[in-house]
Short mmCIF file of C-alpha atoms in Angstrom, two decimals:
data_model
loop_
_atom_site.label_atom_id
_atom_site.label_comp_id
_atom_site.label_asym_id
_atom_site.label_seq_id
_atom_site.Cartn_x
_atom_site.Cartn_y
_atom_site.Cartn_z
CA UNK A 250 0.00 0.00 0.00
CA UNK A 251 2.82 2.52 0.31
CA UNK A 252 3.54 1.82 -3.69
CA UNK A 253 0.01 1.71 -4.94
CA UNK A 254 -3.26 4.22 -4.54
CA UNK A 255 -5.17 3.84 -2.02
CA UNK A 256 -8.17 1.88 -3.57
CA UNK A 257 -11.10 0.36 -1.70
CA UNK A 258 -11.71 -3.34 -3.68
CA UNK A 259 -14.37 -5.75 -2.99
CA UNK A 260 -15.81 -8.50 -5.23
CA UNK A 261 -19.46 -8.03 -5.62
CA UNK A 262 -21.27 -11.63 -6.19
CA UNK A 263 -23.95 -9.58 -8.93
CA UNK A 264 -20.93 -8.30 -10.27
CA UNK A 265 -19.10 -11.32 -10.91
CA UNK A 266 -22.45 -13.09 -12.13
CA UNK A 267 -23.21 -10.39 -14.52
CA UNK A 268 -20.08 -10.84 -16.58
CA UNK A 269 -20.11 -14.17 -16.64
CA UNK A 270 -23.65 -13.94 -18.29
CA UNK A 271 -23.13 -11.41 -20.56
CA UNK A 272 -19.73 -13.01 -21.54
CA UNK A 273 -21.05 -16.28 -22.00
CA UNK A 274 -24.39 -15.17 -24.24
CA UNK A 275 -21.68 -13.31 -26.95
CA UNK A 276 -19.48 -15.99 -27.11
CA UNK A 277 -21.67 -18.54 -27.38
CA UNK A 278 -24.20 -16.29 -30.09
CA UNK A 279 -20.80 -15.40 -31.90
CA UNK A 280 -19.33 -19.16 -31.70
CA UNK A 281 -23.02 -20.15 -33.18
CA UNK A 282 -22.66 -17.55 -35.69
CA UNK A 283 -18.94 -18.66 -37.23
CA UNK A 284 -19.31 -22.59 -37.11
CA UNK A 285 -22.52 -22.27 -39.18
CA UNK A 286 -20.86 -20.30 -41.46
CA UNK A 287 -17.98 -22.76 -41.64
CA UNK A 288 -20.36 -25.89 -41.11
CA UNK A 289 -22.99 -24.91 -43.41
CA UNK A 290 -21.78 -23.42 -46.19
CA UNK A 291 -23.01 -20.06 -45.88
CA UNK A 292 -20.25 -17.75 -47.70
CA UNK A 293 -21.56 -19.36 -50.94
CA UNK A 294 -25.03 -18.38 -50.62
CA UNK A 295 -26.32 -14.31 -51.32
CA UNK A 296 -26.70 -11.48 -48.95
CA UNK A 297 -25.41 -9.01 -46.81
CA UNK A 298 -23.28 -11.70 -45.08
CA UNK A 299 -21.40 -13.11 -48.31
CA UNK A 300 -18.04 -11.38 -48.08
CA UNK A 301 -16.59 -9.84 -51.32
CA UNK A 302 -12.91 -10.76 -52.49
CA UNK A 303 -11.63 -8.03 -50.01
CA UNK A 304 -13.10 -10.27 -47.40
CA UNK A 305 -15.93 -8.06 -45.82
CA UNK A 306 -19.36 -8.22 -46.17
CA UNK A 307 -21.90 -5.93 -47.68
CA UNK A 308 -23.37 -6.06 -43.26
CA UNK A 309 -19.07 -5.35 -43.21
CA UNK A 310 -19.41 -2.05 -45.57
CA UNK A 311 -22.07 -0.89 -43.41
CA UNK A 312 -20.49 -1.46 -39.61
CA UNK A 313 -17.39 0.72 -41.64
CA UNK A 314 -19.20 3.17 -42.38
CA UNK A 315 -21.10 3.56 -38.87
CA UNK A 316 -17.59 2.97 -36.57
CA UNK A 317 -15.76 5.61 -39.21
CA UNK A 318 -18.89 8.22 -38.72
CA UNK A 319 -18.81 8.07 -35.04
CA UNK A 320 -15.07 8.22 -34.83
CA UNK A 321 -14.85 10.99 -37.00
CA UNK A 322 -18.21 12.63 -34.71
CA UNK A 323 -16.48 11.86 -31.47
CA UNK A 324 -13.21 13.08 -32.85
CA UNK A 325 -14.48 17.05 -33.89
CA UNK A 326 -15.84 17.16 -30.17
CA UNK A 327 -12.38 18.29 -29.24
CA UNK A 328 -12.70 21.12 -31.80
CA UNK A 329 -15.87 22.70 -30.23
CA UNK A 330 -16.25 24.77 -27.79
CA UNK A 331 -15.69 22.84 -24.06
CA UNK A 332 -18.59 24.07 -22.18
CA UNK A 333 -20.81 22.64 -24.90
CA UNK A 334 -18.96 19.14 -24.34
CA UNK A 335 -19.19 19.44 -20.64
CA UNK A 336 -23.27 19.84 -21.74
CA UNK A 337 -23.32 17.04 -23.76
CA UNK A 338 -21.87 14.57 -21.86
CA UNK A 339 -23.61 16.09 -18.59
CA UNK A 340 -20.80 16.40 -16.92
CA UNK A 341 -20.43 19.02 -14.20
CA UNK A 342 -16.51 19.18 -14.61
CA UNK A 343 -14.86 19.91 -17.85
CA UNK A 344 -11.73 17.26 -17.00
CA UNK A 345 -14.37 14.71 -16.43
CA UNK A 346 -15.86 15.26 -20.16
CA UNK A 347 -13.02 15.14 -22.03
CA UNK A 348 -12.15 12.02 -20.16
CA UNK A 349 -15.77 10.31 -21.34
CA UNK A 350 -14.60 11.68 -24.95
CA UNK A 351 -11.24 9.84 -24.31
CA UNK A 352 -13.19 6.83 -23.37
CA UNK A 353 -15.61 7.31 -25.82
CA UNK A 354 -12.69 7.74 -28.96
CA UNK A 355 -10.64 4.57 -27.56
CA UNK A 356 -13.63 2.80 -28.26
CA UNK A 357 -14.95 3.62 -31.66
CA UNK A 358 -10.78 3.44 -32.58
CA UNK A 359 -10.50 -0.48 -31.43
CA UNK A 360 -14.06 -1.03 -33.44
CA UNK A 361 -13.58 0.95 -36.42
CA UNK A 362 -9.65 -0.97 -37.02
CA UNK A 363 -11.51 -4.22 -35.51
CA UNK A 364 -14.08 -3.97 -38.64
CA UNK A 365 -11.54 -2.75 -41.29
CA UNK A 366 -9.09 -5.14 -40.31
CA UNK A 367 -8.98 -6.94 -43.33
CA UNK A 368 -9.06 -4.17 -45.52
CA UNK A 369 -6.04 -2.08 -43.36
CA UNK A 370 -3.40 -5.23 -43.46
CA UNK A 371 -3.45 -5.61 -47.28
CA UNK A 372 -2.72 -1.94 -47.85
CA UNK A 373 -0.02 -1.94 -45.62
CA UNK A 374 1.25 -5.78 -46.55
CA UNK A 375 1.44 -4.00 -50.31
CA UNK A 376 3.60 -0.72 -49.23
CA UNK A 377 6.09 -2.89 -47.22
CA UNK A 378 8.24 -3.71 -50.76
CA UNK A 379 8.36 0.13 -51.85
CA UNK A 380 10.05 1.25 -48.68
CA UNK A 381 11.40 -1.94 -46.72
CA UNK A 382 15.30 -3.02 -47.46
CA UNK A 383 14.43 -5.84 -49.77
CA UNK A 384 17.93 -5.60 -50.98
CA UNK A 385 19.37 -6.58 -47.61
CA UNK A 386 17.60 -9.81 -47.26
CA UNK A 387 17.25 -12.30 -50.26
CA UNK A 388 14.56 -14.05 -48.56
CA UNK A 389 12.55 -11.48 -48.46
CA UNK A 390 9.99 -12.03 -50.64
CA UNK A 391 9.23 -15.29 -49.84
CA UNK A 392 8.86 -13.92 -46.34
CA UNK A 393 6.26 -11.47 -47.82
CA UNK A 394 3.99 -14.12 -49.23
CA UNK A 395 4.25 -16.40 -46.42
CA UNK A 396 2.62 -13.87 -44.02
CA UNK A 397 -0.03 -13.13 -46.75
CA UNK A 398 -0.85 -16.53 -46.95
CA UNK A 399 -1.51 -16.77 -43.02
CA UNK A 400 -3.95 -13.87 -43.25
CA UNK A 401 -6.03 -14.87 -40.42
CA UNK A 402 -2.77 -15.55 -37.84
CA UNK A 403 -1.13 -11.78 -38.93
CA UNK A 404 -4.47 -10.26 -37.72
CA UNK A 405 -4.87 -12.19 -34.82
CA UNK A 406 -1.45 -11.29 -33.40
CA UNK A 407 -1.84 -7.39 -34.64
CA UNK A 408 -5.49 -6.50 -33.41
CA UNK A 409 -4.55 -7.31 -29.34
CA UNK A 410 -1.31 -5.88 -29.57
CA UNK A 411 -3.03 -2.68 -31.35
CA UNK A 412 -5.86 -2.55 -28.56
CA UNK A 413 -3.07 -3.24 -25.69
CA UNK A 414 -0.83 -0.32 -27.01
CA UNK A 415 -3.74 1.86 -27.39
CA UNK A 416 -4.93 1.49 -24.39
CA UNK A 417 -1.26 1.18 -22.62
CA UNK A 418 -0.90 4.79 -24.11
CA UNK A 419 -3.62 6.23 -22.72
CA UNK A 420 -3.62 5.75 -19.34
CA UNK A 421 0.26 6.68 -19.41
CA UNK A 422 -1.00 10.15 -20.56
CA UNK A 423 -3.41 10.34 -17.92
CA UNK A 424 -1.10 9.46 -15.52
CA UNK A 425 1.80 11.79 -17.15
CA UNK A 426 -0.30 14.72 -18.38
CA UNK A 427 -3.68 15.47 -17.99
CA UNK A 428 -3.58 14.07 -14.34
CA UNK A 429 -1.17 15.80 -13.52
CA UNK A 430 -0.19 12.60 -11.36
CA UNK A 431 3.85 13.14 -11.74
CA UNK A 432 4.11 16.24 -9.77
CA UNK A 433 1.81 14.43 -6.52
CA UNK A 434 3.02 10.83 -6.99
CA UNK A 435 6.40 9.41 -7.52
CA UNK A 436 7.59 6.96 -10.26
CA UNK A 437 7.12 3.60 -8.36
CA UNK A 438 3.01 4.78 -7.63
CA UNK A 439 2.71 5.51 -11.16
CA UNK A 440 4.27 1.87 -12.87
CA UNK A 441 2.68 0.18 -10.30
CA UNK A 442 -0.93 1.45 -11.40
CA UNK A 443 -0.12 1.11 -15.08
CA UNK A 444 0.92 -2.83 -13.63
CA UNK A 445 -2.55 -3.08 -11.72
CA UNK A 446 -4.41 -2.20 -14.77
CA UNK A 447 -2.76 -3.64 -17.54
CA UNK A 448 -1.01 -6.71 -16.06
CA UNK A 449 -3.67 -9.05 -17.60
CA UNK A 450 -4.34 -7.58 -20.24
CA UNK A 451 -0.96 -8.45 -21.28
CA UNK A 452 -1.22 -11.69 -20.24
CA UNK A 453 -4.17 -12.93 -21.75
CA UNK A 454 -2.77 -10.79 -25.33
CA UNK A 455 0.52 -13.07 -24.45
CA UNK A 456 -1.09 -16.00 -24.09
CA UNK A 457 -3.22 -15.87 -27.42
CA UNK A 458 -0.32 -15.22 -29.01
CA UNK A 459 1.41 -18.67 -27.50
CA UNK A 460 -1.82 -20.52 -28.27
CA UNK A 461 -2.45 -19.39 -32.22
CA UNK A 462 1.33 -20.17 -32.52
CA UNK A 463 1.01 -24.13 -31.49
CA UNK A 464 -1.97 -24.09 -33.28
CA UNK A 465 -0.47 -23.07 -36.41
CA UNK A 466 3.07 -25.49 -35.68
CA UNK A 467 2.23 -27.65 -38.43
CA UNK A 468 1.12 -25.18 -41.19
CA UNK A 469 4.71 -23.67 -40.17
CA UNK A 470 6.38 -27.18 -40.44
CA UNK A 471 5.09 -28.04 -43.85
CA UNK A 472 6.04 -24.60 -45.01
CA UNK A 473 9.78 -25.08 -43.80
CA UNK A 474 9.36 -29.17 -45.38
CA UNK A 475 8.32 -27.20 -48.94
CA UNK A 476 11.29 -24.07 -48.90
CA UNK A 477 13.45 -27.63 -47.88
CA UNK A 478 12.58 -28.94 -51.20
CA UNK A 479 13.45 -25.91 -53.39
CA UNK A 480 17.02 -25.38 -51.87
CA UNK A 481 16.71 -23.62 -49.00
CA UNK A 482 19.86 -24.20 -46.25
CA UNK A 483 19.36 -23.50 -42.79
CA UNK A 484 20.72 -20.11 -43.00
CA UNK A 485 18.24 -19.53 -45.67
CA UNK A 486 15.43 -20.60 -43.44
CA UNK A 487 16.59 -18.82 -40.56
CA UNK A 488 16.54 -15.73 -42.79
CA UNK A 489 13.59 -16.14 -44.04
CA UNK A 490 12.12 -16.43 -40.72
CA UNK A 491 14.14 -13.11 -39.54
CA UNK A 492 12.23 -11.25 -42.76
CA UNK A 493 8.96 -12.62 -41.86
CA UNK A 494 9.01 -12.04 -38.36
CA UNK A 495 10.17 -8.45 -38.45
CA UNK A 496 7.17 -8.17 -41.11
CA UNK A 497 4.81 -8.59 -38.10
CA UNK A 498 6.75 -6.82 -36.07
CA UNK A 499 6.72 -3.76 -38.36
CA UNK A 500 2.90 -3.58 -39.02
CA UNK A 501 2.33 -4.16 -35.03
CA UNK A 502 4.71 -0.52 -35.06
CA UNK A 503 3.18 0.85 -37.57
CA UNK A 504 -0.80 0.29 -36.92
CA UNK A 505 0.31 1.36 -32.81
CA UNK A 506 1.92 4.67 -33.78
CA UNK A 507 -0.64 5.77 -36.04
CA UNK A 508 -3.48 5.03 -33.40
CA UNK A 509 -1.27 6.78 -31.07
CA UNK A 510 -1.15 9.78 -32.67
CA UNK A 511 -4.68 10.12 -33.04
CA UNK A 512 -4.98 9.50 -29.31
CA UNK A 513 -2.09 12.28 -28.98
CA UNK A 514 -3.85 14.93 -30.51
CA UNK A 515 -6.82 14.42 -28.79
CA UNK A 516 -5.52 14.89 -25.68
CA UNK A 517 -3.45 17.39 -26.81
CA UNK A 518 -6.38 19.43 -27.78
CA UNK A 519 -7.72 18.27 -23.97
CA UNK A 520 -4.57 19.70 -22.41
CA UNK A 521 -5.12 23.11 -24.56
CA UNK A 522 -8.70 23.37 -23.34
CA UNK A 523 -8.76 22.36 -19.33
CA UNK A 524 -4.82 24.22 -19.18
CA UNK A 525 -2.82 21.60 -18.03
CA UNK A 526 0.58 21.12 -18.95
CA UNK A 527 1.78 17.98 -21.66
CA UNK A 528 5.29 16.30 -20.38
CA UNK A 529 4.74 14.17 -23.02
CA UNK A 530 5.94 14.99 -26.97
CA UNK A 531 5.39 13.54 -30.07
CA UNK A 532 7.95 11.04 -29.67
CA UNK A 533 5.84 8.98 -26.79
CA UNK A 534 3.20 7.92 -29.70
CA UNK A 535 6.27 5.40 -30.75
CA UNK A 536 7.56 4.22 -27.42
CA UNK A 537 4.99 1.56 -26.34
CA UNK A 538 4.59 0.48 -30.36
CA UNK A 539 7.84 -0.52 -30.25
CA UNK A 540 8.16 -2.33 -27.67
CA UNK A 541 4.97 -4.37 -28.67
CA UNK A 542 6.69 -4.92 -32.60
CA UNK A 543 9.99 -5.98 -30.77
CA UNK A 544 8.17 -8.33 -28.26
CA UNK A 545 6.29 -9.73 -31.93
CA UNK A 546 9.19 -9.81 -33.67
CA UNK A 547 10.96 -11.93 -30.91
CA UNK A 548 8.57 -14.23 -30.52
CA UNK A 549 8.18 -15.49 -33.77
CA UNK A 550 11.52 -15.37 -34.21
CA UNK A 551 12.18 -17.91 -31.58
CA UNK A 552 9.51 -19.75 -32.17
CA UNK A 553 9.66 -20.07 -36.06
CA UNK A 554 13.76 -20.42 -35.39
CA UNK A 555 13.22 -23.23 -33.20
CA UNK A 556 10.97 -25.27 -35.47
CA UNK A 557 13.41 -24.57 -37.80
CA UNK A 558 15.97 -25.91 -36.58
CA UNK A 559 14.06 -28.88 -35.08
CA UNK A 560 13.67 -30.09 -38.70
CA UNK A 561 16.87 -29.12 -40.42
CA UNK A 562 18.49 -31.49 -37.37
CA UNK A 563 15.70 -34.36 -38.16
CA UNK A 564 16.09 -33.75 -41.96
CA UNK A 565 19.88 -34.33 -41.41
CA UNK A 566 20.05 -37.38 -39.06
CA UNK A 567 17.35 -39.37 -41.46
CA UNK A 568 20.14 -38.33 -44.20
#
């Protein structure tokens, strides 16, 4: 208690029971939902739920277009005048309405990428060769179409780690700026709250990550069994795995910093209109996006290595 606020917790039995319920009804309406399209066949038949080659939906187009418009809505709420936010959201504070706008924008951000997704990675899968050293790494390419290929996997590792660094950001410039929490707290006080609050987060993003990678270990094996075939030696392999994971690593950086800088400027505008002073520059939009491309980029890296090398060594010893 002498590192962390003084918070009063208690578990609340309705609490706990609520969650559960709710939690259970979407999974288990949104589990329904997928295995009958996968079951049933129903991406071949017509509607609004047959996705197009881009893979969304004509129901897709539409959920776009309503996350975009209330992003963008949200987002000009900083622009007006504050006492006609305070009004709107009710608030009788101004700090405590731009902080329901802050809430408010984080969550139209992590549904508007969450629904344009697959449209997003394609466009920035396609600009990696025009800018990336492809002339430093031979492998590259083949690194390039082996993360299109595993579509699904590059936007299951990039969505949480978006979300986490999002979210990360924020409360580190409520706690550094708006807050005002440096000048009253000291350092320790201040990690240990960003701990309390995004501990598991970052353990349950870490442990999907663990999980989709076992799950895909033999789509990753028969990929290493087929660049085998062609030629490829280990250090081949182990550069090809270098290209693809910094691939991940890169879009995780690059998705982060741009939804930090939106965040940025919002609360820059919210620092502007309540007068309180930013310790924070435009250089903190790339600190926690980096660190979340270089834990990617490690990962699969040691993970991709290792199986790697796994079956170069069996490959050899049947030889």
């Amino acid at each position: 208690m002498r590192e962390f606020p003084l918070i009063h917790m208690s578990l609340q039995i309705s609490s706990l029971l609520l969650t559960m319920l709710v939690m259970g009804i979407v999974i288990g309406i949104m589990g329904f939902i997928n295995s009958k399209r996968i079951f049933s066949g129903i991406h071949t038949k017509r509607g609004i739920m047959k996705q197009q080659k881009n893979g969304l939906s004509l129901f897709g187009y539409i959920w776009c277009v309503i996350t975009y418009g209330g992003l963008i809505y949200v987002y000009s709420l900083f622009y007006k005048n504050p006492l006609s936010l305070a009004k709107l959201f009710g608030s009788p504070s101004l700090e405590n309405a731009y902080l329901q706008a802050l809430l408010a924008l984080i969550i139209l951000m992590i549904l508007a990428i969450n629904a344009s997704e697959t449209l997003i990675l394609p466009i920035l899968m396609k600009s990696l060769p025009y800018w990336y050293p492809t002339t430093l790494m031979k492998t590259f390419r083949t690194a390039f179409w082996s993360v299109s290929e595993k579509k699904d996997f590059l936007r299951s590792v990039t969505m949480p780690l978006f979300i986490f660094s999002l979210i990360s950001s924020f409360f580190m410039y409520m706690a550094f700026d708006l807050a005002n929490v440096a000048s009253r707290r000291n350092l320790s006080e201040i990690i240990g709250t960003l701990i309390l609050f995004l501990g598991a987060p970052f353990l349950i993003i870490l442990a999907n990550t663990i999980s989709l990678t076992i799950i895909s270990s033999s789509q990753r094996s028969s990929s290493t069994h087929r660049l085998q075939i062609i030629g490829f030696s280990l250090t081949d392999l182990l550069s090809e795995k270098c290209a693809e994971a910094s691939i991940y690593g890169i879009i995780v950086f690059i998705q982060g910093v741009i939804g930090n800088a939106l965040l940025y400027v919002s609360i820059l505008q919210a620092s502007y209109s309540t007068h309180t002073q930013m310790h924070d520059g435009w250089l903190s939009v790339t600190w926690l996006p980096a660190v979340a491309g270089l834990i990617v980029f490690l990962f699969i890296l040691i993970v991709d290595g290792t199986y790697v090398c796994r079956i170069s060594l069996s490959a050899q010893a049947e030889q």
